[in-house]
């Protein structure tokens, strides 16, 4: 062990991260072991380069951005039935699995506990998890199958999430039979000097690696293997915070199958050119999403001959993938973006620091950064009021209040 610690000290010195062992002696044996394992798992070169990237000016590149084609669910005419028949057949045959990404921190909402446990204020007081499970079970029943449900958690919220489900008897699902939980990856947080933070528990302060971590997490945790055993060929991936998410959609399935594409994503019309949403597009000829922070004003405002925004198909985190594509994407590292966040930590002298504002970087991969790996992607425009009621902020836009309203309207409550 001593020899091991000496080696670790050398590595830490090389990367100016010696402070990570400052509190080592004070930890109990189990935590010492944990800390050592954490340090051994860190890719210091990666962390260095991620930190250096935070210093770089964001480069705006619009030259390779082009519009992407889409289908409007309202205007499929004769094809509607055709897609429906094909999609329903695949769903009845048990080829669909649903994945809910529930590893986020939900900082804007400020709810104590996993976001999925949040009660949006309906008369029933059902949590987001229960609302999602209601819809999944209802759809499954319609097609005579139980849609297997995979829930991605994070190190931070996994235990609370599983406990919550257990308390509610998994909403009728059976753990490890048709409902599965798996954890996403994590990356250490660093301060403005590039030093990795130590958290209040004396261990490295890590944060979930973004929703882009989904592909790697599905593969690494054996979830795609499990899906294959269950006969799954298509995976719907959605967020936990859209209480109208339609995880089972024969039209989306039918389009993906009929058009022979490896993925199909849903969009809603961007409310106005300034709306803070990412939109589907093509980057270097490949499917992609351009963030509202990246899109030049002229491009955001450009309209076609029918008066519609050319870049107006908002990405709503509702996408269907072929299992082969997920496995391929899960093996390819994604770029990380940095976010400046508020993080309590233990300084090099052992004192707890509780900052008033953001003080540290967290690194996240975005789900859509992997779309470039796809050969092609079909985009299906759906109605916002039928499929998109996100809970992001504590008040105002995309809040429990707006989501509740949309939910009630849709279900005519
Ligand atoms: P958001 O990007 O809205 O993040 O996640 P969030 O964590 O819910 O909220 P803020 O930004 O901290 O306020 C969109 C979806 O992606 C999931 C979230 O749980 C949500 O369903 N997500 C996000 C993860 O599963 N893991 C992550 O690391 C990030």
Short mmCIF file of C-alpha atoms and ligand atoms in Angstrom, two decimals:
data_model
loop_
_atom_site.label_atom_id
_atom_site.label_comp_id
_atom_site.label_asym_id
_atom_site.label_seq_id
_atom_site.Cartn_x
_atom_site.Cartn_y
_atom_site.Cartn_z
CA UNK A 1 0.00 0.00 0.00
CA UNK A 2 2.76 2.45 1.04
CA UNK A 3 4.57 1.85 -2.22
CA UNK A 4 1.34 2.40 -4.09
CA UNK A 5 0.78 5.69 -2.29
CA UNK A 6 4.30 6.81 -3.21
CA UNK A 7 3.58 6.10 -6.87
CA UNK A 8 0.33 7.98 -6.65
CA UNK A 9 2.13 10.94 -5.07
CA UNK A 10 4.51 11.01 -8.01
CA UNK A 11 1.65 11.05 -10.51
CA UNK A 12 -0.12 13.75 -8.57
CA UNK A 13 3.04 15.85 -8.47
CA UNK A 14 3.41 15.55 -12.22
CA UNK A 15 -0.08 17.01 -12.68
CA UNK A 16 0.11 19.50 -9.77
CA UNK A 17 -2.68 17.69 -7.92
CA UNK A 18 -0.72 16.80 -4.73
CA UNK A 19 -3.46 18.31 -2.52
CA UNK A 20 -5.68 15.31 -3.26
CA UNK A 21 -3.88 13.31 -0.60
CA UNK A 22 -3.76 16.11 2.01
CA UNK A 23 -6.62 14.62 4.02
CA UNK A 24 -5.74 10.98 3.33
CA UNK A 25 -4.37 10.18 6.79
CA UNK A 26 -7.55 11.39 8.47
CA UNK A 27 -9.82 9.08 6.46
CA UNK A 28 -10.88 5.68 7.73
CA UNK A 29 -9.50 2.64 5.95
CA UNK A 30 -12.50 2.11 3.66
CA UNK A 31 -12.47 5.71 2.50
CA UNK A 32 -8.69 5.64 2.01
CA UNK A 33 -9.18 2.72 -0.31
CA UNK A 34 -11.97 4.51 -2.12
CA UNK A 35 -9.88 7.66 -2.58
CA UNK A 36 -6.97 5.66 -3.96
CA UNK A 37 -9.27 3.89 -6.40
CA UNK A 38 -10.76 7.19 -7.47
CA UNK A 39 -7.33 8.70 -8.12
CA UNK A 40 -6.19 5.63 -10.01
CA UNK A 41 -9.26 5.94 -12.22
CA UNK A 42 -8.61 9.56 -13.20
CA UNK A 43 -7.33 10.31 -16.68
CA UNK A 44 -5.23 13.33 -15.69
CA UNK A 45 -4.31 14.15 -19.29
CA UNK A 46 -8.00 14.34 -20.14
CA UNK A 47 -8.78 16.53 -17.11
CA UNK A 48 -5.87 18.83 -18.02
CA UNK A 49 -7.06 19.23 -21.56
CA UNK A 50 -10.67 19.78 -20.46
CA UNK A 51 -9.51 22.44 -18.05
CA UNK A 52 -7.36 24.11 -20.76
CA UNK A 53 -10.38 24.12 -23.07
CA UNK A 54 -12.29 26.24 -20.56
CA UNK A 55 -9.77 28.99 -21.28
CA UNK A 56 -10.30 28.91 -25.03
CA UNK A 57 -12.62 31.29 -26.80
CA UNK A 58 -15.64 29.48 -28.13
CA UNK A 59 -15.22 29.10 -31.88
CA UNK A 60 -18.34 29.67 -33.87
CA UNK A 61 -18.41 27.61 -37.04
CA UNK A 62 -21.45 27.97 -39.19
CA UNK A 63 -20.02 27.14 -42.59
CA UNK A 64 -20.84 23.44 -42.38
CA UNK A 65 -24.36 23.83 -41.00
CA UNK A 66 -27.23 23.02 -43.35
CA UNK A 67 -30.94 22.40 -42.76
CA UNK A 68 -32.20 18.88 -42.12
CA UNK A 69 -35.30 17.36 -43.72
CA UNK A 70 -38.21 16.49 -41.49
CA UNK A 71 -41.62 14.91 -41.66
CA UNK A 72 -44.65 16.47 -40.03
CA UNK A 73 -46.78 13.92 -38.16
CA UNK A 74 -49.86 15.95 -39.08
CA UNK A 75 -49.10 15.77 -42.78
CA UNK A 76 -48.17 12.16 -43.37
CA UNK A 77 -51.48 11.54 -45.17
CA UNK A 78 -51.56 8.06 -46.70
CA UNK A 79 -48.20 7.15 -45.19
CA UNK A 80 -49.54 7.48 -41.66
CA UNK A 81 -51.29 4.13 -41.77
CA UNK A 82 -48.32 2.46 -43.38
CA UNK A 83 -45.89 3.67 -40.70
CA UNK A 84 -48.39 2.81 -37.99
CA UNK A 85 -48.78 -0.77 -39.20
CA UNK A 86 -45.04 -1.33 -39.43
CA UNK A 87 -44.35 0.34 -36.08
CA UNK A 88 -47.11 -1.49 -34.22
CA UNK A 89 -45.93 -4.81 -35.54
CA UNK A 90 -42.43 -4.18 -34.18
CA UNK A 91 -43.75 -3.01 -30.81
CA UNK A 92 -46.05 -6.04 -30.49
CA UNK A 93 -43.07 -8.24 -31.27
CA UNK A 94 -41.25 -6.80 -28.23
CA UNK A 95 -38.59 -4.97 -30.21
CA UNK A 96 -38.80 -1.72 -28.26
CA UNK A 97 -37.16 -0.75 -24.96
CA UNK A 98 -37.55 2.58 -23.18
CA UNK A 99 -34.68 4.39 -21.51
CA UNK A 100 -35.18 7.28 -19.12
CA UNK A 101 -32.25 9.52 -18.37
CA UNK A 102 -32.56 10.44 -14.72
CA UNK A 103 -28.96 11.12 -13.78
CA UNK A 104 -29.12 14.92 -13.94
CA UNK A 105 -28.77 17.15 -10.89
CA UNK A 106 -31.86 19.25 -11.57
CA UNK A 107 -30.11 22.31 -10.18
CA UNK A 108 -32.53 24.79 -11.75
CA UNK A 109 -35.56 23.08 -10.23
CA UNK A 110 -33.92 22.93 -6.82
CA UNK A 111 -35.86 19.86 -5.65
CA UNK A 112 -34.18 17.91 -2.86
CA UNK A 113 -33.80 14.38 -4.20
CA UNK A 114 -33.80 12.86 -7.68
CA UNK A 115 -35.79 14.93 -10.20
CA UNK A 116 -37.95 11.91 -11.06
CA UNK A 117 -39.32 11.88 -7.51
CA UNK A 118 -40.68 15.41 -7.95
CA UNK A 119 -44.43 15.93 -7.52
CA UNK A 120 -45.57 18.47 -10.16
CA UNK A 121 -48.65 19.32 -8.13
CA UNK A 122 -51.42 17.28 -9.73
CA UNK A 123 -54.36 16.25 -7.53
CA UNK A 124 -52.95 12.72 -7.44
CA UNK A 125 -49.52 14.00 -6.31
CA UNK A 126 -47.87 11.55 -8.64
CA UNK A 127 -44.14 11.93 -9.16
CA UNK A 128 -42.55 12.35 -12.58
CA UNK A 129 -41.44 8.71 -12.39
CA UNK A 130 -45.00 7.59 -11.77
CA UNK A 131 -46.42 9.72 -14.58
CA UNK A 132 -43.88 8.19 -16.96
CA UNK A 133 -44.59 4.68 -15.74
CA UNK A 134 -48.37 5.23 -16.14
CA UNK A 135 -47.92 6.12 -19.78
CA UNK A 136 -45.45 3.31 -20.45
CA UNK A 137 -47.72 0.70 -18.90
CA UNK A 138 -50.77 1.99 -20.73
CA UNK A 139 -48.97 1.86 -24.07
CA UNK A 140 -47.59 -1.59 -23.36
CA UNK A 141 -51.08 -2.83 -22.57
CA UNK A 142 -52.36 -1.43 -25.85
CA UNK A 143 -49.85 -3.55 -27.76
CA UNK A 144 -49.99 -6.58 -25.50
CA UNK A 145 -46.42 -6.31 -24.20
CA UNK A 146 -44.51 -5.02 -21.20
CA UNK A 147 -42.04 -2.47 -22.54
CA UNK A 148 -38.78 -3.03 -20.66
CA UNK A 149 -37.77 0.14 -18.84
CA UNK A 150 -34.15 1.15 -18.26
CA UNK A 151 -33.41 4.00 -15.89
CA UNK A 152 -30.10 5.82 -15.94
CA UNK A 153 -29.12 7.26 -12.58
CA UNK A 154 -25.93 8.85 -11.33
CA UNK A 155 -23.62 7.96 -8.46
CA UNK A 156 -25.20 10.87 -6.60
CA UNK A 157 -28.86 9.84 -6.93
CA UNK A 158 -28.84 6.10 -7.64
CA UNK A 159 -29.60 4.87 -4.12
CA UNK A 160 -32.38 7.40 -3.56
CA UNK A 161 -33.88 6.55 -6.94
CA UNK A 162 -33.92 2.79 -6.43
CA UNK A 163 -35.24 3.25 -2.90
CA UNK A 164 -38.05 5.44 -4.22
CA UNK A 165 -39.02 2.84 -6.78
CA UNK A 166 -38.85 0.07 -4.17
CA UNK A 167 -41.15 2.09 -1.89
CA UNK A 168 -43.65 2.24 -4.75
CA UNK A 169 -43.23 -1.42 -5.65
CA UNK A 170 -41.57 -0.38 -8.90
CA UNK A 171 -44.97 0.82 -10.11
CA UNK A 172 -45.86 -2.72 -11.06
CA UNK A 173 -42.61 -3.43 -12.86
CA UNK A 174 -40.28 -6.21 -11.70
CA UNK A 175 -36.71 -5.26 -10.86
CA UNK A 176 -34.09 -6.91 -13.05
CA UNK A 177 -36.83 -8.56 -15.07
CA UNK A 178 -38.44 -5.67 -16.90
CA UNK A 179 -37.08 -2.64 -15.06
CA UNK A 180 -33.36 -2.02 -14.78
CA UNK A 181 -31.26 0.68 -13.15
CA UNK A 182 -27.77 1.62 -14.24
CA UNK A 183 -25.38 4.40 -13.35
CA UNK A 184 -23.83 6.88 -15.71
CA UNK A 185 -20.17 7.83 -15.65
CA UNK A 186 -18.62 10.67 -13.69
CA UNK A 187 -15.78 13.12 -14.05
CA UNK A 188 -13.96 15.10 -11.36
CA UNK A 189 -14.80 18.78 -10.93
CA UNK A 190 -11.95 21.29 -11.06
CA UNK A 191 -11.54 24.82 -9.69
CA UNK A 192 -10.53 27.86 -11.73
CA UNK A 193 -6.86 26.91 -11.35
CA UNK A 194 -7.45 23.43 -12.72
CA UNK A 195 -7.17 21.74 -9.31
CA UNK A 196 -9.43 18.76 -8.78
CA UNK A 197 -11.84 19.30 -5.89
CA UNK A 198 -12.19 17.23 -2.75
CA UNK A 199 -15.76 17.00 -1.48
CA UNK A 200 -17.03 17.14 2.08
CA UNK A 201 -16.70 13.39 2.44
CA UNK A 202 -12.95 13.62 1.86
CA UNK A 203 -13.23 11.98 -1.55
CA UNK A 204 -12.79 13.39 -5.04
CA UNK A 205 -15.75 15.57 -5.96
CA UNK A 206 -17.16 14.09 -9.11
CA UNK A 207 -20.14 15.03 -11.22
CA UNK A 208 -22.24 13.10 -13.73
CA UNK A 209 -20.76 13.24 -17.22
CA UNK A 210 -23.83 14.67 -18.97
CA UNK A 211 -26.67 13.03 -20.87
CA UNK A 212 -24.15 12.14 -23.58
CA UNK A 213 -22.86 9.57 -21.09
CA UNK A 214 -25.93 7.48 -21.90
CA UNK A 215 -24.44 5.44 -24.75
CA UNK A 216 -21.29 4.43 -22.90
CA UNK A 217 -23.28 3.72 -19.74
CA UNK A 218 -25.75 1.48 -21.60
CA UNK A 219 -22.93 -0.55 -23.10
CA UNK A 220 -20.54 -0.63 -20.12
CA UNK A 221 -23.24 -1.69 -17.68
CA UNK A 222 -24.36 -4.54 -19.89
CA UNK A 223 -27.74 -2.95 -20.63
CA UNK A 224 -27.59 -3.37 -24.41
CA UNK A 225 -26.61 -6.99 -23.83
CA UNK A 226 -29.65 -7.39 -21.61
CA UNK A 227 -31.81 -5.75 -24.26
CA UNK A 228 -30.57 -8.15 -26.90
CA UNK A 229 -31.46 -11.06 -24.62
CA UNK A 230 -34.97 -9.62 -24.43
CA UNK A 231 -35.17 -9.37 -28.21
CA UNK A 232 -34.98 -5.58 -28.31
CA UNK A 233 -33.90 -3.90 -31.54
CA UNK A 234 -34.99 -0.30 -30.98
CA UNK A 235 -34.27 1.94 -28.00
CA UNK A 236 -36.25 5.05 -27.16
CA UNK A 237 -34.19 7.46 -25.07
CA UNK A 238 -35.88 10.36 -23.31
CA UNK A 239 -35.50 12.63 -20.30
CA UNK A 240 -37.15 12.20 -16.92
CA UNK A 241 -38.46 15.75 -16.83
CA UNK A 242 -40.93 15.79 -19.73
CA UNK A 243 -44.21 14.63 -18.22
CA UNK A 244 -45.79 14.21 -21.67
CA UNK A 245 -42.93 12.17 -23.15
CA UNK A 246 -44.31 9.56 -25.53
CA UNK A 247 -41.89 6.69 -25.20
CA UNK A 248 -43.94 4.30 -27.31
CA UNK A 249 -44.79 5.72 -30.71
CA UNK A 250 -45.57 3.36 -33.60
CA UNK A 251 -45.30 6.20 -36.12
CA UNK A 252 -41.74 7.04 -35.06
CA UNK A 253 -40.85 3.33 -35.10
CA UNK A 254 -42.51 2.81 -38.46
CA UNK A 255 -40.64 5.72 -40.02
CA UNK A 256 -37.28 4.50 -38.72
CA UNK A 257 -37.92 1.01 -40.07
CA UNK A 258 -39.45 2.03 -43.40
CA UNK A 259 -36.83 4.66 -44.11
CA UNK A 260 -34.12 2.26 -43.09
CA UNK A 261 -32.35 4.75 -40.82
CA UNK A 262 -30.47 4.02 -37.60
CA UNK A 263 -32.26 6.72 -35.63
CA UNK A 264 -35.36 8.89 -35.56
CA UNK A 265 -35.79 12.01 -33.45
CA UNK A 266 -38.81 14.07 -32.53
CA UNK A 267 -38.99 17.83 -32.87
CA UNK A 268 -41.46 20.54 -32.02
CA UNK A 269 -41.65 23.85 -33.85
CA UNK A 270 -39.41 26.44 -32.26
CA UNK A 271 -41.72 28.96 -30.59
CA UNK A 272 -39.74 31.97 -31.87
CA UNK A 273 -36.24 32.56 -33.30
CA UNK A 274 -34.90 33.52 -29.87
CA UNK A 275 -36.24 30.54 -27.96
CA UNK A 276 -33.47 28.94 -25.90
CA UNK A 277 -33.54 25.48 -27.46
CA UNK A 278 -31.21 23.50 -29.68
CA UNK A 279 -32.48 22.73 -33.19
CA UNK A 280 -31.91 19.79 -35.50
CA UNK A 281 -29.64 20.48 -38.46
CA UNK A 282 -26.86 18.84 -40.45
CA UNK A 283 -23.23 19.46 -39.60
CA UNK A 284 -20.86 18.46 -42.37
CA UNK A 285 -23.71 16.51 -43.91
CA UNK A 286 -24.41 14.48 -40.75
CA UNK A 287 -27.41 14.79 -38.41
CA UNK A 288 -26.78 17.14 -35.52
CA UNK A 289 -28.24 19.68 -33.13
CA UNK A 290 -27.08 23.25 -32.99
CA UNK A 291 -27.41 24.90 -29.59
CA UNK A 292 -29.09 28.30 -29.21
CA UNK A 293 -25.78 29.66 -27.95
CA UNK A 294 -24.07 28.61 -31.17
CA UNK A 295 -26.53 29.57 -33.88
CA UNK A 296 -25.88 32.92 -35.59
CA UNK A 297 -28.79 35.39 -35.46
CA UNK A 298 -29.38 35.44 -39.25
CA UNK A 299 -29.54 31.68 -39.29
CA UNK A 300 -31.93 31.53 -36.35
CA UNK A 301 -34.25 34.01 -38.07
CA UNK A 302 -34.05 32.66 -41.64
CA UNK A 303 -37.38 31.54 -43.10
CA UNK A 304 -38.32 29.41 -46.10
CA UNK A 305 -40.81 30.29 -48.85
CA UNK A 306 -43.70 29.09 -46.65
CA UNK A 307 -42.66 31.49 -43.92
CA UNK A 308 -41.37 28.73 -41.59
CA UNK A 309 -38.06 28.92 -39.73
CA UNK A 310 -35.43 26.99 -41.69
CA UNK A 311 -33.78 26.00 -38.41
CA UNK A 312 -36.98 25.60 -36.46
CA UNK A 313 -37.13 21.95 -35.42
CA UNK A 314 -36.38 21.99 -31.68
CA UNK A 315 -34.66 18.97 -30.24
CA UNK A 316 -36.75 17.77 -27.29
CA UNK A 317 -34.60 14.86 -26.10
CA UNK A 318 -36.99 12.26 -27.55
CA UNK A 319 -35.03 9.98 -29.83
CA UNK A 320 -35.24 6.42 -31.05
CA UNK A 321 -32.10 4.46 -31.95
CA UNK A 322 -31.32 1.13 -33.43
CA UNK A 323 -29.46 -0.98 -30.86
CA UNK A 324 -26.47 -1.40 -33.21
CA UNK A 325 -26.11 2.38 -33.42
CA UNK A 326 -26.22 2.73 -29.62
CA UNK A 327 -23.50 0.13 -29.23
CA UNK A 328 -21.38 1.86 -31.84
CA UNK A 329 -21.82 5.25 -30.22
CA UNK A 330 -21.12 3.77 -26.80
CA UNK A 331 -17.63 2.83 -27.86
CA UNK A 332 -16.68 6.24 -29.20
CA UNK A 333 -15.66 9.00 -26.81
CA UNK A 334 -17.67 12.21 -27.10
CA UNK A 335 -16.35 15.74 -26.69
CA UNK A 336 -16.98 17.32 -23.29
CA UNK A 337 -18.42 20.77 -22.69
CA UNK A 338 -17.72 22.66 -19.49
CA UNK A 339 -20.28 24.23 -17.18
CA UNK A 340 -19.35 26.65 -14.40
CA UNK A 341 -21.15 25.56 -11.24
CA UNK A 342 -21.35 26.22 -7.52
CA UNK A 343 -19.60 23.47 -5.58
CA UNK A 344 -18.87 23.11 -1.87
CA UNK A 345 -15.42 21.63 -1.30
CA UNK A 346 -12.59 21.07 1.19
CA UNK A 347 -9.58 23.29 0.54
CA UNK A 348 -5.94 22.20 0.73
CA UNK A 349 -5.79 23.06 4.44
CA UNK A 350 -8.81 20.94 5.25
CA UNK A 351 -11.35 23.77 5.56
CA UNK A 352 -14.83 23.52 4.12
CA UNK A 353 -15.57 26.20 1.52
CA UNK A 354 -19.15 27.09 0.66
CA UNK A 355 -19.07 29.54 -2.22
CA UNK A 356 -21.82 32.09 -2.94
CA UNK A 357 -21.61 31.67 -6.69
CA UNK A 358 -20.11 29.34 -9.32
CA UNK A 359 -16.53 28.39 -8.53
CA UNK A 360 -15.80 25.14 -10.34
CA UNK A 361 -16.05 23.44 -13.70
CA UNK A 362 -18.07 20.34 -14.38
CA UNK A 363 -17.62 18.48 -17.66
CA UNK A 364 -20.51 17.09 -19.63
CA UNK A 365 -21.05 15.27 -22.90
CA UNK A 366 -24.24 16.00 -24.86
CA UNK A 367 -26.39 13.21 -26.23
CA UNK A 368 -26.65 14.84 -29.65
CA UNK A 369 -22.90 15.15 -30.13
CA UNK A 370 -23.03 11.47 -31.05
CA UNK A 371 -25.53 12.00 -33.88
CA UNK A 372 -22.63 12.58 -36.28
CA UNK A 373 -21.90 8.87 -35.91
CA UNK A 374 -25.27 8.03 -37.42
CA UNK A 375 -25.60 7.39 -41.13
CA UNK A 376 -28.87 9.19 -41.21
CA UNK A 377 -31.64 10.24 -38.91
CA UNK A 378 -35.32 10.78 -39.62
CA UNK A 379 -36.89 13.79 -37.90
CA UNK A 380 -40.56 13.76 -37.00
CA UNK A 381 -42.26 17.01 -36.09
CA UNK A 382 -44.87 16.48 -33.41
CA UNK A 383 -47.21 18.82 -31.57
CA UNK A 384 -45.71 20.56 -28.57
CA UNK A 385 -48.96 20.42 -26.60
CA UNK A 386 -49.14 16.65 -27.07
CA UNK A 387 -45.59 15.61 -26.30
CA UNK A 388 -43.53 18.28 -24.61
CA UNK A 389 -44.13 19.50 -21.08
CA UNK A 390 -40.70 19.91 -19.49
CA UNK A 391 -40.01 20.66 -15.84
CA UNK A 392 -36.76 22.63 -15.75
CA UNK A 393 -37.18 25.73 -13.60
CA UNK A 394 -38.77 26.26 -10.20
CA UNK A 395 -41.00 29.00 -11.64
CA UNK A 396 -41.81 30.72 -14.93
CA UNK A 397 -41.17 28.96 -18.25
CA UNK A 398 -40.84 25.18 -18.25
CA UNK A 399 -41.80 24.99 -14.60
CA UNK A 400 -44.06 22.65 -12.60
CA UNK A 401 -46.88 25.14 -13.22
CA UNK A 402 -46.58 25.11 -17.02
CA UNK A 403 -46.03 21.34 -17.14
CA UNK A 404 -49.04 20.71 -14.91
CA UNK A 405 -51.21 22.85 -17.15
CA UNK A 406 -50.11 21.01 -20.29
CA UNK A 407 -50.55 17.63 -18.62
CA UNK A 408 -54.08 18.47 -17.47
CA UNK A 409 -55.05 19.78 -20.87
CA UNK A 410 -53.72 16.74 -22.67
CA UNK A 411 -55.41 14.23 -20.38
CA UNK A 412 -58.48 16.46 -20.02
CA UNK A 413 -58.30 16.41 -16.22
P1 LIG B 1 -30.89 18.84 -18.18
O1 LIG B 1 -29.83 19.18 -19.13
O2 LIG B 1 -32.12 19.65 -18.22
O3 LIG B 1 -30.27 18.82 -16.72
O4 LIG B 1 -31.23 17.32 -18.39
P2 LIG B 1 -30.91 18.59 -15.29
O5 LIG B 1 -29.87 17.92 -14.49
O6 LIG B 1 -32.22 17.89 -15.33
O7 LIG B 1 -31.17 20.04 -14.76
P3 LIG B 1 -30.18 21.28 -14.46
O8 LIG B 1 -29.57 21.67 -15.77
O9 LIG B 1 -29.16 20.83 -13.45
O10 LIG B 1 -31.11 22.30 -13.91
C1 LIG B 1 -32.07 16.82 -19.35
C2 LIG B 1 -32.28 15.35 -19.06
O11 LIG B 1 -31.05 14.65 -19.10
C3 LIG B 1 -30.80 13.99 -17.87
C4 LIG B 1 -31.67 14.71 -16.85
O12 LIG B 1 -31.95 13.88 -15.74
C5 LIG B 1 -32.88 15.07 -17.68
O13 LIG B 1 -33.74 13.97 -17.81
N1 LIG B 1 -29.37 14.06 -17.53
C6 LIG B 1 -28.70 15.23 -17.58
C7 LIG B 1 -28.76 12.90 -17.11
O14 LIG B 1 -29.37 11.82 -17.05
N2 LIG B 1 -27.44 12.97 -16.79
C8 LIG B 1 -26.72 14.12 -16.84
O15 LIG B 1 -25.52 14.09 -16.50
C9 LIG B 1 -27.37 15.28 -17.25
#
